[in-house]
Tab-separated table of C-alpha atoms and ligand atoms in Angstrom:
chain	number	residue	atom	x	y	z
A	1	MET	CA	-5.779	-35.484	29.254
A	2	ALA	CA	-7.125	-39.048	28.965
A	3	ALA	CA	-6.217	-42.201	26.853
A	4	ALA	CA	-8.626	-42.097	23.974
A	5	ASN	CA	-11.159	-44.021	23.593
A	6	PRO	CA	-12.125	-46.735	21.494
A	7	GLY	CA	-12.729	-45.493	17.553
A	8	GLU	CA	-11.258	-42.709	17.996
A	9	THR	CA	-8.586	-41.514	16.291
A	10	ILE	CA	-5.480	-39.695	17.273
A	11	ASP	CA	-3.729	-37.793	14.858
A	12	VAL	CA	0.352	-37.307	15.566
A	13	LEU	CA	2.150	-34.912	13.703
A	14	VAL	CA	5.950	-36.452	12.086
A	15	TYR	CA	7.405	-34.090	12.221
A	16	GLY	CA	11.188	-34.578	10.996
A	17	PRO	CA	14.071	-36.301	8.902
A	18	HIS	CA	11.463	-39.003	7.118
A	19	LYS	CA	11.546	-42.241	8.906
A	20	PRO	CA	9.613	-44.787	7.354
A	21	LYS	CA	9.668	-47.334	9.885
A	22	VAL	CA	8.390	-44.385	12.322
A	23	ILE	CA	5.764	-43.464	10.290
A	24	ALA	CA	4.515	-47.007	9.737
A	25	GLY	CA	4.020	-47.139	13.605
A	26	PHE	CA	1.421	-45.757	13.522
A	27	PRO	CA	-1.189	-48.265	12.014
A	28	GLY	CA	-5.262	-47.482	12.601
A	29	ARG	CA	-6.949	-45.754	15.092
A	30	PHE	CA	-4.087	-43.063	14.571
A	31	THR	CA	-3.924	-40.480	11.623
A	32	THR	CA	0.251	-39.358	11.136
A	33	HIS	CA	0.213	-35.576	8.917
A	34	VAL	CA	4.024	-36.271	8.253
A	35	PHE	CA	5.344	-32.678	7.828
A	36	ALA	CA	10.282	-32.662	6.928
A	37	THR	CA	11.060	-29.547	7.199
A	38	ARG	CA	9.784	-26.294	9.195
A	39	ASN	CA	8.847	-24.341	5.320
A	40	ASP	CA	6.844	-27.525	5.406
A	41	LEU	CA	4.794	-26.902	7.857
A	42	GLU	CA	3.874	-23.577	6.617
A	43	ARG	CA	1.640	-26.282	4.821
A	44	LEU	CA	0.086	-27.060	7.946
A	45	SER	CA	-3.931	-25.657	8.002
A	46	PRO	CA	-4.709	-24.461	11.639
A	47	GLU	CA	-7.530	-27.066	11.615
A	48	ILE	CA	-5.944	-29.897	12.188
A	49	ALA	CA	-2.555	-28.415	13.827
A	50	ALA	CA	-5.742	-27.936	16.258
A	51	ARG	CA	-5.519	-31.391	16.388
A	52	ILE	CA	-2.968	-32.904	16.790
A	53	ARG	CA	-2.707	-34.077	20.257
A	54	GLY	CA	1.467	-36.174	19.926
A	55	ILE	CA	4.699	-34.966	18.317
A	56	ALA	CA	7.291	-37.578	16.721
A	57	VAL	CA	9.694	-35.952	16.191
A	58	THR	CA	12.337	-37.298	14.370
A	59	GLY	CA	15.920	-35.414	14.762
A	60	LEU	CA	17.234	-32.919	15.542
A	61	VAL	CA	14.493	-30.456	13.395
A	62	GLN	CA	14.686	-27.765	16.172
A	63	ALA	CA	10.389	-28.204	18.159
A	64	ASP	CA	11.123	-24.677	19.233
A	65	ARG	CA	7.697	-22.236	21.505
A	66	LYS	CA	6.929	-21.599	18.467
A	67	MET	CA	7.005	-23.728	16.211
A	68	LEU	CA	4.964	-26.042	19.412
A	69	GLU	CA	2.323	-22.829	19.728
A	70	GLN	CA	0.633	-23.940	17.228
A	71	PHE	CA	-0.364	-26.826	18.726
A	72	PRO	CA	-2.677	-26.286	21.316
A	73	LYS	CA	-3.655	-29.637	22.179
A	74	VAL	CA	-0.609	-31.580	22.015
A	75	GLU	CA	-0.310	-33.941	25.082
A	76	MET	CA	3.556	-35.478	23.486
A	77	ILE	CA	6.404	-34.745	21.842
A	78	ALA	CA	8.271	-37.978	21.541
A	79	SER	CA	11.620	-36.811	20.190
A	80	PHE	CA	14.298	-39.134	19.196
A	81	GLY	CA	17.913	-38.780	20.522
A	82	VAL	CA	19.046	-39.459	23.994
A	83	GLY	CA	19.497	-35.719	23.150
A	84	TYR	CA	16.549	-33.054	24.040
A	85	ASP	CA	18.470	-29.541	23.612
A	86	HIS	CA	16.250	-29.084	20.392
A	87	VAL	CA	13.225	-29.674	22.147
A	88	ASP	CA	11.362	-26.096	24.383
A	89	PHE	CA	11.816	-28.654	27.151
A	90	ARG	CA	10.733	-25.737	29.263
A	91	TYR	CA	7.624	-24.402	26.959
A	92	ALA	CA	6.014	-28.258	26.457
A	93	ALA	CA	6.404	-27.902	31.487
A	94	GLU	CA	5.084	-25.247	31.220
A	95	LYS	CA	1.802	-26.998	29.135
A	96	GLY	CA	2.259	-30.356	31.243
A	97	ILE	CA	3.364	-31.054	27.951
A	98	ILE	CA	4.963	-34.512	27.758
A	99	VAL	CA	8.706	-35.168	26.569
A	100	THR	CA	10.588	-38.309	26.091
A	101	HIS	CA	13.661	-38.975	24.275
A	102	THR	CA	15.306	-42.320	23.656
A	103	PRO	CA	18.494	-43.134	26.094
A	104	GLU	CA	19.609	-46.623	27.315
A	105	VAL	CA	19.235	-47.718	22.642
A	106	LEU	CA	21.982	-46.407	22.219
A	107	THR	CA	24.943	-45.783	24.654
A	108	GLU	CA	27.351	-48.437	23.465
A	109	GLU	CA	26.871	-47.281	19.931
A	110	VAL	CA	28.028	-44.530	20.213
A	111	ALA	CA	30.362	-45.033	22.822
A	112	ASP	CA	31.492	-47.555	20.122
A	113	THR	CA	31.936	-44.643	18.120
A	114	ALA	CA	34.358	-42.285	21.081
A	115	LEU	CA	36.368	-44.959	21.326
A	116	GLY	CA	36.705	-45.973	17.212
A	117	LEU	CA	37.101	-41.477	16.455
A	118	LEU	CA	39.508	-41.564	19.085
A	119	ILE	CA	41.499	-44.645	17.411
A	120	ALA	CA	41.269	-42.861	13.995
A	121	THR	CA	42.000	-40.197	15.207
A	122	LEU	CA	44.906	-40.372	16.993
A	123	ARG	CA	46.330	-43.868	14.319
A	124	ASP	CA	45.848	-41.516	11.407
A	125	PHE	CA	43.841	-43.986	9.730
A	126	ILE	CA	41.475	-41.925	7.679
A	127	ASN	CA	44.973	-40.781	5.989
A	128	ALA	CA	46.819	-44.161	5.872
A	129	ASP	CA	43.591	-45.089	3.890
A	130	ARG	CA	43.568	-42.672	1.888
A	131	PHE	CA	48.114	-43.637	1.556
A	132	VAL	CA	46.865	-47.133	0.378
A	133	ARG	CA	44.029	-46.357	-1.760
A	134	ALA	CA	46.340	-43.945	-4.101
A	135	GLY	CA	48.436	-47.018	-5.241
A	136	LYS	CA	50.821	-45.316	-2.584
A	137	TRP	CA	51.971	-47.487	-0.553
A	138	ASP	CA	54.050	-49.812	-3.984
A	139	THR	CA	56.038	-47.220	-3.437
A	140	GLY	CA	56.902	-46.336	0.267
A	141	SER	CA	55.750	-46.635	3.593
A	142	PHE	CA	53.353	-44.652	6.100
A	143	PRO	CA	54.257	-41.747	8.519
A	144	LEU	CA	54.755	-43.538	11.875
A	145	SER	CA	51.888	-41.922	13.988
A	146	ALA	CA	52.759	-39.497	16.124
A	147	GLY	CA	49.443	-39.698	18.021
A	148	SER	CA	48.999	-43.372	20.464
A	149	LEU	CA	46.039	-44.703	22.796
A	150	ARG	CA	49.549	-45.953	25.055
A	151	ASP	CA	50.510	-42.816	26.330
A	152	ARG	CA	47.114	-40.292	26.849
A	153	THR	CA	45.353	-40.066	29.655
A	154	VAL	CA	42.269	-39.275	29.062
A	155	GLY	CA	38.982	-36.513	30.651
A	156	MET	CA	35.874	-37.184	29.604
A	157	VAL	CA	33.992	-33.719	30.230
A	158	GLY	CA	30.496	-35.711	31.500
A	159	MET	CA	30.271	-39.069	32.770
A	160	GLY	CA	26.872	-40.212	32.676
A	161	ARG	CA	24.791	-42.768	30.346
A	162	ILE	CA	27.337	-42.586	27.587
A	163	GLY	CA	30.235	-41.579	29.319
A	164	GLN	CA	30.554	-44.243	31.734
A	165	ALA	CA	30.008	-46.649	28.531
A	166	ILE	CA	33.498	-44.751	26.560
A	167	ALA	CA	35.589	-45.272	30.194
A	168	ARG	CA	34.727	-48.637	30.901
A	169	ARG	CA	35.784	-48.973	27.552
A	170	LEU	CA	39.435	-47.067	27.794
A	171	ALA	CA	40.004	-49.206	30.978
A	172	ALA	CA	39.292	-51.931	29.404
A	173	SER	CA	42.603	-50.362	27.111
A	174	LEU	CA	44.747	-49.781	30.159
A	175	VAL	CA	44.475	-46.232	29.914
A	176	PRO	CA	44.041	-43.595	32.792
A	177	VAL	CA	40.515	-42.135	32.710
A	178	VAL	CA	38.753	-38.382	34.906
A	179	TYR	CA	36.555	-36.671	34.301
A	180	HIS	CA	34.406	-33.290	34.648
A	181	SER	CA	30.938	-32.861	35.272
A	182	ARG	CA	28.904	-30.921	37.436
A	183	ASN	CA	28.072	-33.607	40.144
A	184	PRO	CA	29.900	-36.250	41.109
A	185	ALA	CA	28.307	-39.647	38.893
A	186	PRO	CA	26.856	-42.422	42.218
A	187	GLY	CA	28.893	-45.845	41.845
A	188	VAL	CA	32.046	-44.206	39.357
A	189	THR	CA	35.557	-44.304	40.864
A	190	TYR	CA	37.683	-42.737	38.093
A	191	LYS	CA	38.252	-39.184	39.638
A	192	HIS	CA	36.548	-36.745	39.284
A	193	TYR	CA	37.177	-32.560	38.653
A	194	PRO	CA	34.476	-30.549	39.768
A	195	ASP	CA	36.468	-27.156	37.754
A	196	LEU	CA	36.406	-28.144	33.523
A	197	MET	CA	40.691	-26.151	33.318
A	198	GLU	CA	41.166	-28.077	36.586
A	199	MET	CA	41.198	-30.681	34.959
A	200	ALA	CA	42.464	-30.203	31.022
A	201	LYS	CA	45.788	-28.942	33.098
A	202	GLU	CA	46.487	-32.979	34.294
A	203	VAL	CA	45.231	-34.903	31.081
A	204	ASP	CA	45.987	-34.596	27.256
A	205	THR	CA	43.156	-35.627	25.490
A	206	LEU	CA	39.340	-34.785	26.542
A	207	VAL	CA	36.375	-37.262	24.606
A	208	LEU	CA	33.400	-35.227	25.088
A	209	ILE	CA	29.463	-36.390	25.916
A	210	THR	CA	27.105	-33.884	27.306
A	211	PRO	CA	23.855	-33.161	26.079
A	212	GLY	CA	23.596	-29.094	24.312
A	213	GLY	CA	21.811	-26.319	25.329
A	214	ALA	CA	23.156	-22.655	27.627
A	215	SER	CA	24.561	-24.510	30.369
A	216	THR	CA	27.600	-26.639	27.924
A	217	GLU	CA	27.099	-23.835	25.564
A	218	LYS	CA	31.508	-23.121	24.022
A	219	MET	CA	32.533	-24.241	27.195
A	220	ILE	CA	35.107	-25.708	25.411
A	221	ASN	CA	37.107	-22.250	24.982
A	222	ALA	CA	40.471	-21.069	23.622
A	223	GLU	CA	41.299	-21.216	27.620
A	224	VAL	CA	40.314	-24.744	27.213
A	225	LEU	CA	42.073	-25.673	24.372
A	226	LYS	CA	45.684	-24.141	26.083
A	227	ALA	CA	45.652	-25.449	28.788
A	228	LEU	CA	45.748	-29.105	26.848
A	229	GLY	CA	48.583	-28.635	25.480
A	230	PRO	CA	50.764	-30.257	22.416
A	231	ARG	CA	49.216	-33.227	23.328
A	232	GLY	CA	46.410	-32.602	23.060
A	233	VAL	CA	42.986	-34.186	21.447
A	234	VAL	CA	39.829	-33.699	20.893
A	235	VAL	CA	37.238	-35.347	20.076
A	236	ASN	CA	33.291	-34.159	20.139
A	237	VAL	CA	30.411	-37.254	20.149
A	238	ALA	CA	28.406	-34.191	22.156
A	239	ARG	CA	26.822	-31.475	20.959
A	240	GLY	CA	29.170	-29.281	18.048
A	241	SER	CA	27.206	-26.472	20.496
A	242	VAL	CA	29.496	-27.530	23.640
A	243	VAL	CA	32.999	-26.580	21.683
A	244	ASP	CA	33.960	-22.804	20.626
A	245	GLU	CA	34.394	-23.626	17.001
A	246	PRO	CA	36.424	-21.082	15.904
A	247	ALA	CA	39.016	-21.010	18.839
A	248	LEU	CA	39.121	-25.007	18.101
A	249	ILE	CA	39.742	-23.998	14.507
A	250	ALA	CA	42.987	-21.631	15.583
A	251	ALA	CA	44.233	-24.065	18.669
A	252	LEU	CA	44.427	-27.116	15.563
A	253	LYS	CA	46.098	-24.664	12.561
A	254	GLU	CA	48.761	-23.318	15.127
A	255	GLY	CA	49.177	-25.858	17.158
A	256	THR	CA	47.556	-25.867	19.496
A	257	ILE	CA	46.959	-28.918	20.307
A	258	GLN	CA	47.831	-32.144	18.270
A	259	ALA	CA	44.517	-33.256	17.062
A	260	ALA	CA	39.981	-33.627	16.389
A	261	GLY	CA	38.406	-35.627	16.168
A	262	LEU	CA	34.455	-34.381	15.526
A	263	ASP	CA	31.269	-36.023	15.019
A	264	VAL	CA	29.138	-33.484	15.221
A	265	PHE	CA	29.384	-29.345	14.731
A	266	ALA	CA	28.107	-25.662	15.133
A	267	ARG	CA	24.952	-25.524	12.414
A	268	GLU	CA	25.115	-29.099	11.141
A	269	PRO	CA	25.199	-29.702	8.996
A	270	HIS	CA	27.698	-26.701	7.805
A	271	VAL	CA	30.882	-27.229	8.417
A	272	PRO	CA	33.408	-24.239	8.340
A	273	GLU	CA	35.686	-25.252	4.868
A	274	GLU	CA	38.631	-24.211	7.071
A	275	LEU	CA	37.759	-27.414	9.953
A	276	ARG	CA	38.035	-29.021	6.231
A	277	LYS	CA	40.949	-28.369	4.836
A	278	LEU	CA	42.572	-29.931	8.455
A	279	PRO	CA	45.175	-32.182	8.257
A	280	ASN	CA	44.801	-33.046	11.379
A	281	VAL	CA	40.867	-33.383	12.338
A	282	VAL	CA	38.617	-37.195	11.162
A	283	LEU	CA	35.860	-35.764	10.648
A	284	LEU	CA	32.464	-37.494	10.561
A	285	PRO	CA	28.785	-36.799	9.274
A	286	HIS	CA	27.188	-36.678	12.705
A	287	ILE	CA	26.387	-40.622	12.873
A	288	ALA	CA	27.974	-41.615	16.228
A	289	SER	CA	24.389	-43.747	17.176
A	290	ALA	CA	23.874	-44.501	13.736
A	291	SER	CA	24.138	-48.467	13.034
A	292	VAL	CA	20.342	-49.622	11.207
A	293	THR	CA	19.193	-51.649	14.389
A	294	THR	CA	20.941	-48.948	17.034
A	295	ARG	CA	18.327	-46.480	14.863
A	296	ASP	CA	15.805	-49.182	14.765
A	297	ALA	CA	16.134	-49.051	18.316
A	298	MET	CA	15.261	-45.715	18.748
A	299	ASP	CA	12.574	-45.015	16.239
A	300	MET	CA	10.798	-47.393	18.131
A	301	LEU	CA	10.728	-46.259	20.976
A	302	VAL	CA	9.795	-42.947	19.710
A	303	VAL	CA	6.772	-44.652	18.683
A	304	ASP	CA	5.913	-46.820	21.764
A	305	ASN	CA	6.082	-44.292	24.195
A	306	LEU	CA	3.803	-42.609	21.844
A	307	LYS	CA	1.758	-46.159	21.716
A	308	ALA	CA	2.256	-46.237	25.675
A	309	TRP	CA	0.650	-42.742	26.090
A	310	PHE	CA	-2.614	-43.388	24.287
A	311	ASP	CA	-2.632	-46.571	26.108
A	312	GLY	CA	-3.359	-44.394	29.773
A	313	LYS	CA	-0.285	-45.942	30.410
A	314	PRO	CA	2.948	-44.346	31.991
A	315	PRO	CA	5.229	-42.908	29.346
A	316	LEU	CA	8.063	-45.041	29.223
A	317	THR	CA	11.053	-42.709	29.285
A	318	PRO	CA	10.617	-39.101	29.535
A	319	VAL	CA	12.788	-36.171	30.801
A	320	PRO	CA	12.939	-35.856	33.337
A	321	GLU	CA	12.086	-31.807	33.254
A	322	THR	CA	9.265	-33.803	32.423
A	323	PRO	CA	8.159	-36.269	34.976
A	324	TYR	CA	4.891	-38.212	34.560
A	325	LYS	CA	2.265	-37.677	37.063
A	326	GLY	CA	-0.759	-38.783	35.601
A	327	HIS	CA	-3.239	-39.324	32.607
B	401	NAP	P1	23.314	-38.482	30.578
B	401	NAP	O1	23.145	-39.545	31.082
B	401	NAP	O2	22.475	-37.428	31.114
B	401	NAP	O3	24.754	-38.195	31.308
B	401	NAP	C1	25.495	-36.460	30.636
B	401	NAP	C2	26.095	-36.254	31.398
B	401	NAP	O4	26.609	-35.193	30.955
B	401	NAP	C3	26.467	-36.256	33.282
B	401	NAP	O5	27.466	-36.357	33.197
B	401	NAP	C4	25.795	-34.728	33.548
B	401	NAP	O6	26.871	-34.462	34.524
B	401	NAP	C5	26.786	-33.653	32.404
B	401	NAP	N1	26.940	-32.862	32.188
B	401	NAP	C6	25.166	-32.134	32.200
B	401	NAP	N2	26.033	-30.348	32.436
B	401	NAP	C7	26.835	-30.109	32.268
B	401	NAP	C8	27.826	-29.021	32.533
B	401	NAP	N3	26.960	-27.311	32.620
B	401	NAP	N4	28.631	-29.198	32.709
B	401	NAP	C9	29.002	-30.588	32.671
B	401	NAP	N5	28.838	-31.588	32.865
B	401	NAP	C10	27.624	-32.069	32.903
B	401	NAP	O7	23.633	-38.387	29.195
B	401	NAP	P2	23.745	-39.855	27.756
B	401	NAP	O8	23.096	-40.289	27.622
B	401	NAP	O9	25.116	-39.971	28.370
B	401	NAP	O10	24.079	-38.211	26.686
B	401	NAP	C11	24.801	-37.539	26.442
B	401	NAP	C12	25.014	-36.670	25.369
B	401	NAP	O11	25.102	-37.412	24.791
B	401	NAP	C13	23.404	-36.265	24.576
B	401	NAP	O12	22.190	-35.498	25.696
B	401	NAP	C14	23.359	-35.731	23.488
B	401	NAP	O13	24.547	-34.526	24.089
B	401	NAP	C15	25.169	-36.444	23.630
B	401	NAP	N6	25.107	-37.921	22.393
B	401	NAP	C16	25.136	-37.492	21.287
B	401	NAP	C17	25.451	-38.775	19.579
B	401	NAP	C18	25.945	-37.927	19.272
B	401	NAP	O14	25.373	-38.885	17.535
B	401	NAP	N7	27.417	-37.888	18.729
B	401	NAP	C19	23.761	-40.000	20.687
B	401	NAP	C20	24.196	-39.664	21.786
B	401	NAP	C21	24.091	-38.575	22.525
B	401	NAP	P3	26.377	-33.512	35.755
B	401	NAP	O15	24.558	-33.524	35.437
B	401	NAP	O16	26.985	-33.581	37.397
B	401	NAP	O17	26.640	-32.073	35.446
B	402	8YV	C1	20.893	-38.904	16.677
B	402	8YV	C2	21.536	-37.879	19.151
B	402	8YV	O1	21.819	-39.547	15.550
B	402	8YV	O2	21.405	-39.027	20.938
B	402	8YV	C3	21.484	-38.235	19.968
B	402	8YV	O3	21.983	-37.165	21.208
B	402	8YV	O4	22.632	-36.549	18.739
B	402	8YV	C4	22.268	-38.686	18.111
B	402	8YV	O5	21.722	-40.243	18.477
B	402	8YV	C5	20.056	-37.490	16.536
B	402	8YV	O6	19.126	-37.259	17.753
B	402	8YV	C6	19.898	-36.808	15.334
B	402	8YV	O7	18.726	-36.799	15.205
């Protein structure tokens, strides 16, 4: 593959939730073809599909093998978000297609959300807000929260870029931190548990911040929740697939654990009614990175990866499975 020739038009598919800033990022020599959903994509003619050289995936829509096979000339898939379990990177690697993602630019925002969600869950902020709005403060006091950050040890599940940023915040708040990941994280001095169950027995709080996909699927299961114990709190800012959702609901209902703060769910945007009815959960609609500032930076990185590629430059942030080996 080569950089685009002067005057040549480059066809780019913009696939996923509508993002005006991504579309506006491709002026002049790019022709964009914008499709929000898999159903919409069925309207794309085979003639145009055959011309597509770059794909911007603007959300968690599935860019699986079946979808990608429609685009025989694609050179780069630039995905929005640091997690890329929704992109078939194995297919891309087989075909010599580069996949890029958006690491770093969202790390601190997601870490802020994780800590906020943990504190809101422990200290019952959402119910306290409802109490004030309902005018109940005039006639009574809000009950003391059962949970507190003061008497906890947090077991991080995942200690990568975002895990380390969350751990830094916890350490600054004088909360002891340990972690589980498959390998010790280079340069990290918190205690490492190669075995998740061993860690779950030793802590009362889990903060999940791993990728999704097969290797982490339902790793937080009934046994792990039982090991955490009745003071147990789970915060999930990773992927819904990391938790066995029915087992979590059962553990929350039966008091096997105390509470959960969830930003991600197994079948988004569907959140089971049973979960929505529970008093001991805080539920967010997958917003960990969702500020204007951070989302703008993520949009720009999607655009800049594609532009760099078609300028004949290396991709800015390729995923490890599709390293740059030249144009
Ligand atoms: P990262 O730097 O690649 O860190 C990933 C961490 O997960 C590493 O510590 C890794 O260690 C660990 N890990 C991977 N597979 C594992 C497994 N099978 N078992 C145990 N640990 C495992 O990624 P990051 O930038 O911190 O982002 C992490 C994830 O957060 C993303 O992939 C995404 O799923 C999620 N995320 C969610 C939101 C949101 O909006 N809620 C926003 C951003 C990111 P080992 O490889 O040694 O196991
Ligand atoms: C985004 C994310 O919310 O970066 C990730 O892995 O999950 C989030 O930052 C997601 O990409 C939404 O499209």
